[in-house]
Amino acid sequence: MADTRYLDWPFLDERHRVLARSLDAWATEHIAHAHGLDVDAECRALVRSLGAAGWLHHAVGGIEYGGASDALDTRALCLIRETLARHSGLADFAFAMQGLGSGAISLAGTGDQKQRYLARVAQGEAIAAFALSEPDAGSDVAAMACAGRIDGDHVVIDGEKTWISNGGIADFYVVFVRTGEAPGARGISALVVDADTPGFEIAERIEVIAPHPLARLRCTNCRVPLTQRVGAAGEGFKVAMRTLDVFRTSVAAAALGFARRALDEALARATRRRMFNQVLADFQLTQAKLAQMATTIDSAALLVYRAAWMRDRGHSVTREAAMAKMVATEGAQKVIDDAVQIFGGLGVVSEVPVERLYREIRSLRIYEGATEVQQLIIARDLLKEFGAAGVK
Ligand SMILES: Cc1cc2nc3c(=O)[nH]c(=O)nc-3n(C[C@H](O)[C@H](O)[C@H](O)COP(=O)(O)OP(=O)(O)OC[C@H]3O[C@@H](n4cnc5c(N)ncnc54)[C@H](O)[C@@H]3O)c2cc1C
């Protein structure tokens, strides 16, 4: 573990410090930064080993259902994602998706749903996915068209979802469908769909710059019992937003882990690479870069752990989570770019750590709300508060 002074910040408790240090030791021993070629097999193996080692208990809520605590501990989620991301983007992905994919069940599921799904997720025996986006409903989620028609004690789903992480390897998907109780965001419901449900299929696998399982899904006359609905009818949008309020901060934490790894790599390279009769780190131009990278990382970390701490204290963190995600992901992109620059030609060689990080960070600025969406969330919240205060 490199610089760990941030673990002493008042946002964290002693149990968080212990968690971060023991996970770092475990990851150093068990997780390689370089990945194999078969991303599906690699992901399945990572879920199994994260489950067997007990880390996935932190991805679900409810001690009686296999969770490490009754409510999801946002600071633990963030520390785990940050630490795993520093070691391996795919390990972070495998952990994060167990949490995001089952998050709706942890937050709003029935006792029976929690019993059937959460324990298996926590043990790494079932792989989870979160299916909200559609080809014509990404940033504008409320425009979703995937239809859920009530037929007796079933919902019949027809439509598509896309960009679904773990698509193709998940055992179940929390799918958001338009059930039409009211227009727009108030007519959406969340349903757990098992991957072997007749009418459910993987329409297309999608390859992206930092490979991980990703797919477009299709439901055709797919009948799901009403007992699989998570939360009340028409309340699916709220369930999705509650889930994202927890996991958006953890995306920022993953970006932080990538940025920390990039700075560690840059420091190691800059202090070894000889040129013009000294090492690269002796040049003030390099020092300015390193100083900016470290400051960007600390600013992001402060926002990440503030948002996580506030949520764990029961506060609404819509604004704080958006600030953390925007600053951490945009900042990490710049830190990683600077690290590639410090490496010179070596920085763009396939599978060198900084080259991997350069590809891995990119989609974090887009998913779970693009940076522009975070800007709108922050501004809307500011303006609402300004209006409510009646300040002229
Ligand atoms: C690698 C990856 C994994 C993903 N995993 C999942 C998953 O597991 N589950 C899931 O449901 N979805 C997932 N997504 C989908 C992701 O959430 C969407 O890609 C994202 O919400 C953006 O939607 P879009 O791609 O349709 O872009 P669009 O909505 O078309 O937006 C395009 C761009 O427009 C800009 N923009 C958006 N809104 C505004 C605005 N109001 N003003 C100005 N500019 C704006 C932004 O720059 C944005 O990037 C994943 C995406 C990626 C890339």
CSV table of C-alpha atoms and ligand atoms in Angstrom, one decimal:
chain,number,residue,atom,x,y,z
A,1,MET,CA,0.0,0.0,0.0
A,2,ALA,CA,1.5,3.4,-1.0
A,3,ASP,CA,0.3,6.6,0.8
A,4,THR,CA,-2.3,5.5,3.4
A,5,ARG,CA,-2.5,8.7,5.5
A,6,TYR,CA,-6.0,9.3,4.1
A,7,LEU,CA,-7.2,6.3,6.1
A,8,ASP,CA,-6.8,8.4,9.3
A,9,TRP,CA,-9.3,11.0,8.0
A,10,PRO,CA,-12.2,11.5,10.4
A,11,PHE,CA,-14.7,10.3,7.7
A,12,LEU,CA,-13.6,6.7,8.4
A,13,ASP,CA,-13.9,4.4,11.5
A,14,GLU,CA,-11.3,2.0,12.8
A,15,ARG,CA,-13.2,-0.9,11.1
A,16,HIS,CA,-12.7,0.8,7.7
A,17,ARG,CA,-9.0,1.1,8.3
A,18,VAL,CA,-8.7,-2.5,9.1
A,19,LEU,CA,-10.8,-3.4,6.1
A,20,ALA,CA,-8.7,-1.4,3.6
A,21,ARG,CA,-5.4,-2.7,4.9
A,22,SER,CA,-6.5,-6.4,5.0
A,23,LEU,CA,-8.1,-6.1,1.5
A,24,ASP,CA,-4.9,-4.6,0.2
A,25,ALA,CA,-2.8,-7.4,1.6
A,26,TRP,CA,-5.2,-10.0,0.1
A,27,ALA,CA,-5.3,-8.3,-3.3
A,28,THR,CA,-1.5,-8.1,-3.4
A,29,GLU,CA,-1.4,-11.9,-2.9
A,30,HIS,CA,-4.4,-13.0,-5.0
A,31,ILE,CA,-5.0,-10.5,-7.8
A,32,ALA,CA,-2.8,-9.8,-10.8
A,33,HIS,CA,-3.1,-6.5,-12.6
A,34,ALA,CA,-2.7,-8.1,-16.0
A,35,HIS,CA,-5.8,-10.1,-17.1
A,36,GLY,CA,-6.1,-13.2,-19.2
A,37,LEU,CA,-7.8,-13.2,-22.6
A,38,ASP,CA,-11.2,-14.8,-21.7
A,39,VAL,CA,-12.9,-12.0,-19.9
A,40,ASP,CA,-16.1,-14.0,-19.0
A,41,ALA,CA,-14.0,-16.8,-17.3
A,42,GLU,CA,-11.9,-14.2,-15.6
A,43,CYS,CA,-14.9,-12.4,-14.2
A,44,ARG,CA,-16.6,-15.6,-13.0
A,45,ALA,CA,-13.3,-16.6,-11.3
A,46,LEU,CA,-13.0,-13.2,-9.6
A,47,VAL,CA,-16.5,-13.3,-8.3
A,48,ARG,CA,-15.9,-16.8,-6.9
A,49,SER,CA,-12.6,-15.8,-5.2
A,50,LEU,CA,-14.0,-12.4,-3.9
A,51,GLY,CA,-16.9,-14.4,-2.5
A,52,ALA,CA,-14.8,-17.2,-0.9
A,53,ALA,CA,-12.6,-14.6,0.8
A,54,GLY,CA,-15.6,-12.9,2.3
A,55,TRP,CA,-15.3,-9.5,0.5
A,56,LEU,CA,-18.7,-9.8,-1.2
A,57,HIS,CA,-20.5,-9.7,2.1
A,58,HIS,CA,-19.9,-5.9,1.9
A,59,ALA,CA,-21.8,-5.8,-1.4
A,60,VAL,CA,-25.2,-6.7,0.1
A,61,GLY,CA,-27.2,-5.3,2.9
A,62,GLY,CA,-28.7,-7.4,5.8
A,63,ILE,CA,-26.7,-9.6,8.2
A,64,GLU,CA,-29.4,-12.3,8.0
A,65,TYR,CA,-29.0,-12.5,4.2
A,66,GLY,CA,-25.2,-12.7,4.1
A,67,GLY,CA,-24.4,-9.0,4.4
A,68,ALA,CA,-21.5,-7.7,6.5
A,69,SER,CA,-23.9,-5.1,8.1
A,70,ASP,CA,-27.6,-4.4,8.1
A,71,ALA,CA,-27.5,-1.4,5.9
A,72,LEU,CA,-25.1,-1.1,3.0
A,73,ASP,CA,-21.9,0.6,4.4
A,74,THR,CA,-21.0,3.2,1.7
A,75,ARG,CA,-17.6,3.9,3.1
A,76,ALA,CA,-16.8,0.2,3.1
A,77,LEU,CA,-18.0,-0.1,-0.5
A,78,CYS,CA,-15.9,2.9,-1.5
A,79,LEU,CA,-12.7,1.6,0.2
A,80,ILE,CA,-13.1,-1.8,-1.4
A,81,ARG,CA,-13.7,-0.4,-4.8
A,82,GLU,CA,-10.8,2.0,-4.5
A,83,THR,CA,-8.4,-0.7,-3.3
A,84,LEU,CA,-9.5,-3.3,-5.9
A,85,ALA,CA,-9.3,-0.7,-8.7
A,86,ARG,CA,-5.7,0.1,-7.7
A,87,HIS,CA,-4.9,-3.6,-8.2
A,88,SER,CA,-7.1,-4.6,-11.1
A,89,GLY,CA,-10.0,-2.9,-13.0
A,90,LEU,CA,-11.7,-6.2,-13.6
A,91,ALA,CA,-11.6,-7.2,-9.9
A,92,ASP,CA,-13.2,-3.8,-9.1
A,93,PHE,CA,-15.8,-4.5,-11.8
A,94,ALA,CA,-16.6,-7.9,-10.5
A,95,PHE,CA,-17.1,-6.6,-6.9
A,96,ALA,CA,-19.0,-3.5,-8.0
A,97,MET,CA,-21.5,-5.4,-10.2
A,98,GLN,CA,-22.4,-7.8,-7.4
A,99,GLY,CA,-23.4,-4.7,-5.4
A,100,LEU,CA,-25.1,-2.7,-8.1
A,101,GLY,CA,-26.8,-5.7,-9.6
A,102,SER,CA,-28.3,-6.7,-6.2
A,103,GLY,CA,-28.5,-3.2,-4.8
A,104,ALA,CA,-32.3,-2.8,-5.5
A,105,ILE,CA,-33.0,-6.0,-3.6
A,106,SER,CA,-30.8,-4.9,-0.7
A,107,LEU,CA,-32.6,-1.6,-0.5
A,108,ALA,CA,-36.2,-2.4,-1.4
A,109,GLY,CA,-36.6,-6.2,-1.9
A,110,THR,CA,-39.0,-8.5,0.0
A,111,GLY,CA,-37.6,-10.9,2.7
A,112,ASP,CA,-38.2,-13.8,0.3
A,113,GLN,CA,-36.2,-12.0,-2.5
A,114,LYS,CA,-33.4,-11.2,-0.1
A,115,GLN,CA,-33.3,-14.8,1.0
A,116,ARG,CA,-33.3,-16.2,-2.5
A,117,TYR,CA,-30.7,-13.8,-4.0
A,118,LEU,CA,-28.5,-11.9,-1.6
A,119,ALA,CA,-26.8,-14.8,0.2
A,120,ARG,CA,-25.8,-16.3,-3.1
A,121,VAL,CA,-24.5,-13.0,-4.3
A,122,ALA,CA,-22.5,-12.5,-1.1
A,123,GLN,CA,-20.9,-16.0,-1.5
A,124,GLY,CA,-20.0,-15.4,-5.1
A,125,GLU,CA,-22.4,-18.2,-6.2
A,126,ALA,CA,-24.8,-16.0,-8.2
A,127,ILE,CA,-23.7,-13.2,-10.6
A,128,ALA,CA,-25.9,-10.0,-10.6
A,129,ALA,CA,-26.7,-7.3,-13.2
A,130,PHE,CA,-28.6,-4.0,-13.3
A,131,ALA,CA,-30.6,-3.4,-16.5
A,132,LEU,CA,-31.8,0.2,-16.7
A,133,SER,CA,-30.4,1.7,-20.0
A,134,GLU,CA,-32.0,1.2,-23.4
A,135,PRO,CA,-30.9,2.1,-26.9
A,136,ASP,CA,-33.0,5.3,-26.8
A,137,ALA,CA,-33.0,5.9,-23.1
A,138,GLY,CA,-29.5,6.4,-21.6
A,139,SER,CA,-29.0,9.8,-19.9
A,140,ASP,CA,-32.8,10.3,-20.3
A,141,VAL,CA,-33.7,7.2,-18.3
A,142,ALA,CA,-37.4,8.2,-18.0
A,143,ALA,CA,-37.8,7.8,-21.8
A,144,MET,CA,-37.5,4.0,-21.4
A,145,ALA,CA,-39.8,2.0,-23.6
A,146,CYS,CA,-39.3,-1.6,-22.5
A,147,ALA,CA,-42.8,-2.6,-21.6
A,148,GLY,CA,-44.2,-4.7,-18.7
A,149,ARG,CA,-47.8,-5.7,-19.1
A,150,ILE,CA,-49.7,-7.1,-16.1
A,151,ASP,CA,-51.3,-10.5,-16.9
A,152,GLY,CA,-52.9,-12.0,-13.8
A,153,ASP,CA,-50.1,-12.7,-11.3
A,154,HIS,CA,-47.4,-12.2,-13.9
A,155,VAL,CA,-45.7,-9.3,-15.7
A,156,VAL,CA,-45.1,-9.9,-19.4
A,157,ILE,CA,-41.9,-8.0,-20.6
A,158,ASP,CA,-41.3,-7.0,-24.2
A,159,GLY,CA,-38.4,-4.8,-25.2
A,160,GLU,CA,-34.6,-4.3,-25.0
A,161,LYS,CA,-32.0,-3.1,-22.6
A,162,THR,CA,-28.4,-2.2,-23.6
A,163,TRP,CA,-24.9,-1.6,-22.2
A,164,ILE,CA,-25.7,-4.1,-19.5
A,165,SER,CA,-22.6,-5.0,-17.5
A,166,ASN,CA,-22.3,-8.7,-16.7
A,167,GLY,CA,-24.7,-9.3,-19.6
A,168,GLY,CA,-24.1,-12.8,-20.8
A,169,ILE,CA,-22.7,-14.2,-17.5
A,170,ALA,CA,-25.2,-12.9,-14.9
A,171,ASP,CA,-27.6,-15.4,-13.2
A,172,PHE,CA,-30.2,-12.7,-12.7
A,173,TYR,CA,-30.9,-9.2,-13.9
A,174,VAL,CA,-32.8,-6.4,-12.1
A,175,VAL,CA,-34.7,-5.1,-15.1
A,176,PHE,CA,-36.6,-1.8,-15.1
A,177,VAL,CA,-39.8,-1.8,-17.2
A,178,ARG,CA,-42.6,0.6,-18.1
A,179,THR,CA,-45.7,-0.7,-16.3
A,180,GLY,CA,-47.6,2.5,-17.0
A,181,GLU,CA,-49.2,3.4,-13.6
A,182,ALA,CA,-48.5,7.1,-14.4
A,183,PRO,CA,-46.7,8.9,-17.2
A,184,GLY,CA,-42.8,9.3,-17.3
A,185,ALA,CA,-40.7,8.3,-14.3
A,186,ARG,CA,-43.8,7.4,-12.2
A,187,GLY,CA,-44.8,4.5,-14.4
A,188,ILE,CA,-41.7,2.2,-14.1
A,189,SER,CA,-41.3,-1.0,-12.0
A,190,ALA,CA,-38.3,-3.1,-11.1
A,191,LEU,CA,-38.3,-6.9,-11.6
A,192,VAL,CA,-35.8,-9.6,-10.9
A,193,VAL,CA,-35.5,-11.7,-14.1
A,194,ASP,CA,-33.6,-15.0,-13.8
A,195,ALA,CA,-31.3,-15.5,-16.8
A,196,ASP,CA,-33.0,-18.8,-17.7
A,197,THR,CA,-36.5,-17.3,-17.9
A,198,PRO,CA,-38.2,-18.2,-21.3
A,199,GLY,CA,-38.3,-15.2,-23.6
A,200,PHE,CA,-35.1,-13.6,-22.1
A,201,GLU,CA,-32.1,-13.6,-24.3
A,202,ILE,CA,-28.7,-12.0,-25.0
A,203,ALA,CA,-29.3,-10.2,-28.3
A,204,GLU,CA,-25.7,-9.0,-28.7
A,205,ARG,CA,-22.4,-9.0,-26.9
A,206,ILE,CA,-20.7,-5.6,-26.9
A,207,GLU,CA,-16.9,-5.2,-27.0
A,208,VAL,CA,-15.5,-2.1,-25.3
A,209,ILE,CA,-12.0,-0.5,-24.9
A,210,ALA,CA,-11.5,-2.0,-21.4
A,211,PRO,CA,-13.0,-5.5,-21.9
A,212,HIS,CA,-15.6,-6.7,-19.5
A,213,PRO,CA,-18.8,-8.7,-20.0
A,214,LEU,CA,-21.4,-6.3,-21.6
A,215,ALA,CA,-24.5,-7.0,-23.6
A,216,ARG,CA,-27.7,-5.9,-25.2
A,217,LEU,CA,-30.6,-7.9,-23.8
A,218,ARG,CA,-34.0,-8.8,-25.4
A,219,CYS,CA,-37.2,-9.8,-23.7
A,220,THR,CA,-39.9,-11.3,-25.9
A,221,ASN,CA,-43.2,-12.3,-24.2
A,222,CYS,CA,-41.0,-12.9,-21.1
A,223,ARG,CA,-43.3,-13.8,-18.2
A,224,VAL,CA,-42.1,-13.0,-14.7
A,225,PRO,CA,-44.2,-13.6,-11.6
A,226,LEU,CA,-45.3,-10.5,-9.7
A,227,THR,CA,-43.5,-11.8,-6.7
A,228,GLN,CA,-40.3,-10.8,-8.5
A,229,ARG,CA,-41.2,-7.1,-8.4
A,230,VAL,CA,-38.8,-5.1,-6.2
A,231,GLY,CA,-40.6,-2.2,-4.5
A,232,ALA,CA,-44.1,-1.1,-5.2
A,233,ALA,CA,-45.7,-0.9,-8.7
A,234,GLY,CA,-44.7,2.3,-10.5
A,235,GLU,CA,-41.9,2.9,-7.9
A,236,GLY,CA,-39.1,1.4,-10.0
A,237,PHE,CA,-37.5,4.8,-10.9
A,238,LYS,CA,-37.2,5.6,-7.3
A,239,VAL,CA,-35.6,2.2,-6.6
A,240,ALA,CA,-33.1,2.8,-9.4
A,241,MET,CA,-32.2,6.3,-8.1
A,242,ARG,CA,-31.8,5.0,-4.5
A,243,THR,CA,-29.5,2.3,-5.9
A,244,LEU,CA,-27.5,4.8,-7.9
A,245,ASP,CA,-27.2,7.2,-4.9
A,246,VAL,CA,-25.2,4.5,-3.2
A,247,PHE,CA,-23.2,3.2,-6.1
A,248,ARG,CA,-22.5,6.6,-7.8
A,249,THR,CA,-20.1,7.5,-5.0
A,250,SER,CA,-18.5,4.1,-5.4
A,251,VAL,CA,-17.8,4.8,-9.1
A,252,ALA,CA,-15.9,7.9,-7.9
A,253,ALA,CA,-14.0,5.7,-5.5
A,254,ALA,CA,-13.0,3.3,-8.3
A,255,ALA,CA,-11.7,6.3,-10.3
A,256,LEU,CA,-9.7,7.3,-7.2
A,257,GLY,CA,-8.1,3.8,-7.1
A,258,PHE,CA,-7.2,4.1,-10.8
A,259,ALA,CA,-5.7,7.5,-10.2
A,260,ARG,CA,-3.7,6.4,-7.2
A,261,ARG,CA,-2.2,3.5,-9.1
A,262,ALA,CA,-1.3,5.9,-12.0
A,263,LEU,CA,0.5,8.2,-9.5
A,264,ASP,CA,2.4,5.3,-8.0
A,265,GLU,CA,3.5,4.1,-11.4
A,266,ALA,CA,4.5,7.6,-12.4
A,267,LEU,CA,6.6,8.1,-9.3
A,268,ALA,CA,8.3,4.8,-9.8
A,269,ARG,CA,9.1,5.6,-13.4
A,270,ALA,CA,10.1,9.3,-12.9
A,271,THR,CA,12.6,8.4,-10.1
A,272,ARG,CA,14.3,5.7,-12.2
A,273,ARG,CA,14.3,7.0,-15.8
A,274,ARG,CA,17.6,8.7,-16.5
A,275,MET,CA,18.0,11.5,-19.0
A,276,PHE,CA,20.2,14.5,-19.5
A,277,ASN,CA,22.4,13.3,-16.6
A,278,GLN,CA,19.7,13.1,-14.0
A,279,VAL,CA,16.4,11.3,-13.4
A,280,LEU,CA,13.1,12.6,-14.8
A,281,ALA,CA,11.8,13.4,-11.3
A,282,ASP,CA,14.7,16.0,-10.9
A,283,PHE,CA,13.1,18.3,-13.4
A,284,GLN,CA,10.8,20.9,-12.0
A,285,LEU,CA,8.4,20.4,-14.9
A,286,THR,CA,8.0,16.8,-13.8
A,287,GLN,CA,7.6,17.9,-10.2
A,288,ALA,CA,4.8,20.3,-11.1
A,289,LYS,CA,3.0,17.4,-12.8
A,290,LEU,CA,3.4,15.1,-9.8
A,291,ALA,CA,2.2,17.8,-7.4
A,292,GLN,CA,-0.9,18.5,-9.5
A,293,MET,CA,-1.6,14.7,-9.7
A,294,ALA,CA,-1.4,14.3,-5.9
A,295,THR,CA,-3.5,17.3,-5.3
A,296,THR,CA,-6.2,16.2,-7.8
A,297,ILE,CA,-6.2,12.8,-6.0
A,298,ASP,CA,-6.6,14.3,-2.5
A,299,SER,CA,-9.4,16.7,-3.7
A,300,ALA,CA,-11.3,13.7,-5.2
A,301,ALA,CA,-10.7,11.6,-2.1
A,302,LEU,CA,-12.1,14.3,0.2
A,303,LEU,CA,-15.3,14.5,-1.9
A,304,VAL,CA,-15.7,10.7,-2.1
A,305,TYR,CA,-15.4,10.1,1.6
A,306,ARG,CA,-17.5,13.1,2.5
A,307,ALA,CA,-20.3,11.8,0.4
A,308,ALA,CA,-19.9,8.2,1.7
A,309,TRP,CA,-19.8,9.4,5.3
A,310,MET,CA,-22.8,11.6,4.9
A,311,ARG,CA,-24.8,8.8,3.4
A,312,ASP,CA,-23.8,6.4,6.2
A,313,ARG,CA,-25.2,9.1,8.6
A,314,GLY,CA,-28.5,9.0,6.9
A,315,HIS,CA,-28.3,12.2,4.9
A,316,SER,CA,-29.5,12.6,1.3
A,317,VAL,CA,-26.3,12.8,-0.8
A,318,THR,CA,-27.6,13.5,-4.3
A,319,ARG,CA,-25.5,16.6,-4.7
A,320,GLU,CA,-22.4,15.3,-2.8
A,321,ALA,CA,-22.4,12.0,-4.8
A,322,ALA,CA,-22.6,13.9,-8.1
A,323,MET,CA,-19.8,16.2,-7.1
A,324,ALA,CA,-17.6,13.2,-6.0
A,325,LYS,CA,-18.3,11.4,-9.3
A,326,MET,CA,-17.6,14.4,-11.5
A,327,VAL,CA,-14.4,15.5,-9.8
A,328,ALA,CA,-13.0,12.0,-9.2
A,329,THR,CA,-13.6,10.6,-12.7
A,330,GLU,CA,-12.6,13.8,-14.6
A,331,GLY,CA,-9.6,14.2,-12.3
A,332,ALA,CA,-8.5,10.6,-12.7
A,333,GLN,CA,-8.6,10.9,-16.5
A,334,LYS,CA,-6.1,13.8,-16.2
A,335,VAL,CA,-3.9,12.1,-13.7
A,336,ILE,CA,-3.7,8.9,-15.8
A,337,ASP,CA,-3.0,11.0,-18.9
A,338,ASP,CA,-0.1,12.7,-17.1
A,339,ALA,CA,1.2,9.3,-16.0
A,340,VAL,CA,1.2,8.1,-19.6
A,341,GLN,CA,3.1,11.2,-20.6
A,342,ILE,CA,5.7,10.6,-17.9
A,343,PHE,CA,6.2,7.0,-19.3
A,344,GLY,CA,6.8,8.4,-22.8
A,345,GLY,CA,6.6,5.6,-25.5
A,346,LEU,CA,6.4,2.9,-22.8
A,347,GLY,CA,3.1,4.5,-21.7
A,348,VAL,CA,1.2,3.5,-24.8
A,349,VAL,CA,2.5,-0.1,-25.0
A,350,SER,CA,-0.4,-2.6,-24.7
A,351,GLU,CA,-1.1,-3.9,-21.2
A,352,VAL,CA,1.5,-1.7,-19.5
A,353,PRO,CA,-0.4,-0.6,-16.3
A,354,VAL,CA,-0.8,3.0,-17.3
A,355,GLU,CA,-2.0,2.1,-20.8
A,356,ARG,CA,-4.6,-0.2,-19.2
A,357,LEU,CA,-5.7,2.6,-16.8
A,358,TYR,CA,-6.0,5.0,-19.7
A,359,ARG,CA,-8.6,2.7,-21.3
A,360,GLU,CA,-10.2,1.7,-18.0
A,361,ILE,CA,-11.0,5.2,-16.7
A,362,ARG,CA,-12.8,6.3,-19.9
A,363,SER,CA,-16.2,4.8,-19.4
A,364,LEU,CA,-16.5,5.9,-15.7
A,365,ARG,CA,-17.1,9.5,-17.1
A,366,ILE,CA,-20.1,8.2,-19.0
A,367,TYR,CA,-21.9,5.4,-17.0
A,368,GLU,CA,-24.1,5.9,-13.9
A,369,GLY,CA,-24.7,9.4,-15.3
A,370,ALA,CA,-22.3,11.2,-17.6
A,371,THR,CA,-20.4,14.2,-16.2
A,372,GLU,CA,-22.8,16.6,-17.9
A,373,VAL,CA,-25.7,14.9,-16.0
A,374,GLN,CA,-23.8,15.3,-12.7
A,375,GLN,CA,-23.4,19.0,-13.5
A,376,LEU,CA,-27.1,19.3,-14.0
A,377,ILE,CA,-27.8,17.4,-10.8
A,378,ILE,CA,-25.5,19.7,-8.8
A,379,ALA,CA,-26.9,22.9,-10.4
A,380,ARG,CA,-30.5,21.9,-10.0
A,381,ASP,CA,-29.9,21.2,-6.3
A,382,LEU,CA,-28.1,24.5,-5.8
A,383,LEU,CA,-30.9,26.4,-7.5
A,384,LYS,CA,-33.6,24.6,-5.5
A,385,GLU,CA,-31.9,25.5,-2.3
A,386,PHE,CA,-31.4,29.1,-3.4
A,387,GLY,CA,-35.1,29.3,-4.3
A,388,ALA,CA,-36.2,27.7,-1.1
A,389,ALA,CA,-34.1,30.2,1.0
A,390,GLY,CA,-36.0,33.0,-0.7
A,391,VAL,CA,-32.7,34.9,-1.2
A,392,LYS,CA,-33.1,37.8,-3.7
B,1,LIG,C1,-18.9,0.4,-20.1
B,1,LIG,C2,-20.4,0.7,-19.8
B,1,LIG,C3,-21.1,-0.1,-18.8
B,1,LIG,C4,-22.4,0.2,-18.6
B,1,LIG,N1,-23.1,-0.6,-17.7
B,1,LIG,C5,-24.4,-0.4,-17.5
B,1,LIG,C6,-25.2,-1.3,-16.7
B,1,LIG,O1,-24.7,-2.2,-16.1
B,1,LIG,N2,-26.6,-1.0,-16.6
B,1,LIG,C7,-27.2,0.0,-17.2
B,1,LIG,O2,-28.4,0.1,-17.1
B,1,LIG,N3,-26.5,0.8,-18.0
B,1,LIG,C8,-25.1,0.7,-18.2
B,1,LIG,N4,-24.4,1.5,-19.0
B,1,LIG,C9,-25.1,2.6,-19.7
B,1,LIG,C10,-24.8,4.0,-19.2
B,1,LIG,O3,-25.4,4.3,-18.0
B,1,LIG,C11,-25.2,5.0,-20.3
B,1,LIG,O4,-24.2,4.8,-21.4
B,1,LIG,C12,-25.2,6.4,-19.9
B,1,LIG,O5,-26.2,6.7,-19.0
B,1,LIG,C13,-25.3,7.4,-21.1
B,1,LIG,O6,-26.3,7.0,-21.9
B,1,LIG,P1,-26.0,6.9,-23.5
B,1,LIG,O7,-24.9,6.0,-23.7
B,1,LIG,O8,-27.3,6.5,-24.1
B,1,LIG,O9,-25.6,8.3,-23.9
B,1,LIG,P2,-26.6,9.5,-24.3
B,1,LIG,O10,-27.7,9.6,-23.3
B,1,LIG,O11,-26.9,9.5,-25.7
B,1,LIG,O12,-25.6,10.8,-24.0
B,1,LIG,C14,-24.5,11.1,-24.8
B,1,LIG,C15,-23.7,12.2,-24.2
B,1,LIG,O13,-24.5,13.4,-24.1
B,1,LIG,C16,-24.1,14.2,-23.1
B,1,LIG,N5,-25.3,14.6,-22.3
B,1,LIG,C17,-26.2,13.9,-21.7
B,1,LIG,N6,-27.1,14.6,-21.1
B,1,LIG,C18,-26.8,15.9,-21.4
B,1,LIG,C19,-27.4,17.1,-21.1
B,1,LIG,N7,-28.6,17.2,-20.4
B,1,LIG,N8,-26.9,18.3,-21.6
B,1,LIG,C20,-25.7,18.2,-22.3
B,1,LIG,N9,-25.1,17.1,-22.6
B,1,LIG,C21,-25.6,15.9,-22.2
B,1,LIG,C22,-23.1,13.4,-22.3
B,1,LIG,O14,-21.8,13.8,-22.6
B,1,LIG,C23,-23.3,12.0,-22.7
B,1,LIG,O15,-22.1,11.2,-22.6
B,1,LIG,C24,-23.0,1.3,-19.2
B,1,LIG,C25,-22.3,2.1,-20.1
B,1,LIG,C26,-21.0,1.8,-20.4
B,1,LIG,C27,-20.3,2.7,-21.4
